[in-house]
Coordinates of C-alpha atoms in Angstrom, one line a residue:
M1 CA -14.2 -1.5 -3.0
F2 CA -12.4 -2.2 -6.2
R3 CA -9.0 -2.8 -7.3
F4 CA -7.7 -2.1 -10.8
L5 CA -4.4 -2.3 -11.9
R6 CA -3.0 -1.1 -15.0
R7 CA 0.6 -1.1 -16.5
R8 CA 1.8 0.1 -19.7
D9 CA 5.2 0.6 -21.5
A10 CA 6.5 3.9 -20.6
E11 CA 7.8 5.9 -23.4
V12 CA 11.4 6.8 -23.1
P13 CA 12.1 10.6 -23.4
A14 CA 14.4 11.8 -26.0
E15 CA 15.9 14.6 -23.8
P16 CA 16.4 14.4 -20.0
V17 CA 13.4 15.3 -17.9
D18 CA 13.2 17.3 -14.7
V19 CA 11.2 14.5 -13.1
P20 CA 10.2 16.8 -10.1
A21 CA 8.8 19.4 -12.2
E22 CA 7.1 17.0 -14.6
A23 CA 5.5 15.1 -11.8
A24 CA 4.3 18.4 -10.2
E25 CA 3.0 19.3 -13.5
R26 CA 1.0 15.8 -13.9
A27 CA 0.0 15.8 -10.3
T28 CA -1.8 19.3 -11.0
T29 CA -3.5 18.0 -14.1
F30 CA -4.7 14.9 -12.3
W31 CA -6.3 16.8 -9.6
Q32 CA -8.0 19.3 -11.8
W33 CA -9.4 16.3 -13.7
W34 CA -10.4 14.8 -10.3
D35 CA -12.2 17.9 -9.3
D36 CA -14.2 18.2 -12.6
N37 CA -15.2 14.6 -12.6
L38 CA -15.6 13.9 -8.6
P39 CA -19.6 14.2 -9.2
E40 CA -19.8 11.4 -11.6
I41 CA -17.3 9.2 -9.6
A42 CA -19.3 9.6 -6.3
S43 CA -22.4 8.8 -8.2
A44 CA -21.1 5.7 -9.5
L45 CA -19.8 4.8 -6.0
G46 CA -23.0 5.9 -4.4
D47 CA -25.0 3.4 -6.9
S48 CA -22.4 0.6 -6.0
E49 CA -21.5 0.7 -9.8
P50 CA -17.5 1.3 -9.6
Q51 CA -17.3 -0.2 -13.2
R52 CA -19.0 3.0 -14.5
I53 CA -15.8 4.9 -13.8
E54 CA -12.7 2.3 -13.4
N55 CA -11.4 3.1 -16.8
L56 CA -11.9 6.9 -16.4
V57 CA -9.8 6.9 -13.2
A58 CA -7.3 4.5 -14.6
E59 CA -6.6 6.9 -17.6
A60 CA -6.2 9.8 -15.2
V61 CA -3.8 7.6 -13.0
A62 CA -1.7 6.6 -16.0
G63 CA -1.5 10.5 -16.6
V64 CA 0.4 10.9 -13.5
H65 CA 2.7 7.8 -14.5
P66 CA 1.8 4.5 -16.4
D67 CA 3.4 2.4 -14.0
L68 CA 1.4 3.4 -10.9
T69 CA -1.5 1.4 -9.7
F70 CA -4.6 2.4 -7.7
S71 CA -7.6 1.3 -5.8
I72 CA -10.6 2.8 -4.1
E73 CA -11.3 1.5 -0.6
H74 CA -13.4 2.3 2.3
G75 CA -11.6 5.1 4.1
E76 CA -10.1 5.2 7.6
D77 CA -11.8 8.5 8.5
A78 CA -13.8 9.1 5.4
A79 CA -16.3 7.3 3.4
Y80 CA -13.9 6.4 0.4
A81 CA -9.9 6.6 0.0
L82 CA -8.2 6.8 -3.1
V83 CA -4.9 5.0 -2.9
I84 CA -2.2 5.5 -5.6
S85 CA 0.7 3.2 -5.1
S86 CA 4.4 3.1 -6.6
Q87 CA 4.6 -0.5 -5.3
A88 CA 7.8 0.6 -3.5
D89 CA 9.5 1.6 -6.8
P90 CA 12.0 4.3 -5.9
E91 CA 11.8 5.7 -9.4
L92 CA 8.0 6.2 -9.1
R93 CA 8.3 8.0 -5.7
P94 CA 8.6 11.6 -7.3
Y95 CA 5.2 11.1 -8.9
T96 CA 3.4 9.8 -5.7
D97 CA 5.0 12.4 -3.7
A98 CA 3.9 15.3 -6.1
W99 CA 0.4 13.8 -6.4
M100 CA 0.4 13.5 -2.6
A101 CA 1.7 17.2 -2.1
A102 CA -1.0 18.5 -4.5
A103 CA -3.9 16.5 -3.0
P104 CA -6.8 18.1 -1.7
A105 CA -7.6 18.2 2.0
A106 CA -9.4 15.1 3.3
D107 CA -13.0 15.5 3.9
T108 CA -15.8 13.4 5.3
L109 CA -16.4 11.6 1.5
W110 CA -12.6 11.4 0.6
E111 CA -9.1 10.8 2.0
Y112 CA -5.9 10.2 -0.1
H113 CA -3.2 7.9 0.4
D114 CA 0.4 7.6 -1.8
S115 CA 0.8 4.1 -0.7
V116 CA -1.1 1.1 0.8
P117 CA -1.8 2.0 4.6
A118 CA -1.8 0.0 7.3
V119 CA -4.8 -1.3 8.9
P120 CA -6.1 0.1 12.1
D121 CA -5.4 -3.0 14.1
P122 CA -3.7 -6.0 12.2
T123 CA -4.4 -8.4 14.9
E124 CA -8.2 -8.1 14.2
V125 CA -7.8 -9.4 10.7
T126 CA -8.1 -13.1 9.4
V127 CA -6.5 -14.2 6.1
N128 CA -8.0 -16.7 4.0
L129 CA -5.6 -18.8 2.1
R130 CA -6.6 -22.1 0.4
G131 CA -9.9 -22.2 1.8
E132 CA -8.5 -21.7 5.4
K133 CA -8.5 -18.9 7.8
Y134 CA -5.5 -17.7 9.4
P135 CA -6.0 -15.0 12.2
L136 CA -3.2 -12.6 12.4
D137 CA -3.4 -12.3 16.1
Q138 CA -1.4 -15.5 16.1
V139 CA 1.5 -14.1 14.3
R140 CA 4.7 -13.8 16.2
I141 CA 7.9 -11.7 15.0
A142 CA 11.7 -12.4 15.8
A143 CA 12.9 -9.0 15.1
Q144 CA 16.6 -7.6 14.9
V145 CA 17.2 -4.0 14.8
D146 CA 20.2 -2.6 12.6
E147 CA 20.3 1.1 13.7
G148 CA 23.3 1.9 11.6
E149 CA 21.3 0.7 8.5
G150 CA 18.1 2.0 9.9
L151 CA 16.4 -1.3 9.2
V152 CA 14.7 -4.2 10.9
D153 CA 15.4 -7.8 10.0
V154 CA 12.5 -10.1 10.8
A155 CA 11.4 -13.8 10.9
V156 CA 7.8 -14.3 10.9
Y157 CA 6.2 -17.3 12.5
H158 CA 2.5 -18.4 12.3
P159 CA 1.3 -21.7 13.6
G160 CA -0.6 -22.5 10.5
F161 CA 2.5 -22.2 8.5
H162 CA 2.8 -26.1 8.3
A163 CA -0.4 -26.6 6.3
L164 CA 0.6 -24.3 3.6
D165 CA 2.7 -24.8 0.4
D166 CA 5.8 -22.7 -0.2
N167 CA 3.7 -20.0 -2.0
A168 CA 0.8 -19.4 0.3
R169 CA 3.6 -19.4 3.4
R170 CA 5.3 -16.7 1.7
A171 CA 1.9 -14.8 1.1
L172 CA 1.1 -15.4 4.9
T173 CA 4.7 -14.3 5.8
F174 CA 4.1 -10.8 4.0
L175 CA 0.8 -10.0 4.3
P176 CA 0.9 -9.3 8.1
L177 CA 3.9 -7.0 7.5
D178 CA 1.9 -4.9 5.0
A179 CA -0.9 -5.0 7.1
T180 CA 0.9 -3.6 10.2
L181 CA 3.2 -1.3 8.7
G182 CA 1.7 -0.3 5.4
E183 CA 3.4 -0.5 2.0
R184 CA 5.9 2.4 2.3
L185 CA 7.2 2.0 5.9
A186 CA 7.5 -1.7 5.2
A187 CA 9.6 -0.9 2.0
D188 CA 11.7 1.6 3.8
R189 CA 12.4 0.0 7.2
L190 CA 12.4 -3.8 6.8
G191 CA 15.4 -5.5 5.9
R192 CA 15.8 -9.3 5.7
V193 CA 12.5 -11.2 5.9
E194 CA 12.1 -14.7 6.7
T195 CA 9.6 -17.4 7.2
A196 CA 10.3 -19.3 10.5
E197 CA 9.0 -22.8 10.6
A198 CA 9.3 -23.1 14.5
E199 CA 8.2 -20.1 16.7
P200 CA 11.7 -18.1 17.5
E201 CA 12.7 -17.4 21.2
G202 CA 11.9 -13.6 22.3
T203 CA 9.2 -13.0 19.7
I204 CA 6.9 -10.0 19.7
G205 CA 3.3 -9.4 18.3
L206 CA 2.4 -7.4 15.3
L207 CA 1.3 -4.2 17.4
E208 CA 4.7 -4.2 19.3
L209 CA 6.5 -4.7 15.8
R210 CA 4.6 -1.5 14.6
E211 CA 5.9 0.7 17.4
L212 CA 9.4 -0.6 17.2
V213 CA 9.5 -0.1 13.3
R214 CA 7.8 3.4 13.9
E215 CA 10.2 4.5 16.5
L216 CA 13.1 3.3 14.5
D217 CA 11.8 5.6 11.6
R218 CA 11.3 8.5 13.6
N219 CA 14.9 8.4 14.8
A220 CA 16.2 8.0 11.5
Q221 CA 14.9 11.0 10.1

């Protein structure tokens, strides 16, 4: 529904900080705030006026950690989803972990995610770049599994690459991976990511890649 990214310069503490305890305390404060302000948030979204509460939510998220980003989306199972992301920064993971651990149970109105989730079926997604449409069902992946490291190296091919400049080609390389795996799984389990100018041999589709990476992740835990 809307995305609002805010970053601030975090203050450096004078004394060592017990990060898990601090993160848990901040998470508790956030969810108390959320419960108090949920009627106002729901009202603004119901009126299609998210701008009424953007700053309020941004300030509350900054209270968890000033470098986190957030978005409010349509939920997979609920009407809305609140997504707070560390953008794969391991130093921020304790804060998103604590926030998610303290989150209320999902219901028909709200669900909560501590990273950008995968879309249900990436092959049904079409990306618009430079005024052109690029269906993700045309993406082919060459995947090489390193079981010792618990990583998958991938080369991504799309037949539309030839018409794109370097920046757009890079975007069309990473967008299918994020849509397929979600932010956290992609950060944890993808190793080297390359753009293939020609389709490699032995490629797989995005849904096959998802199953491959999820299986690797299950075995690595």
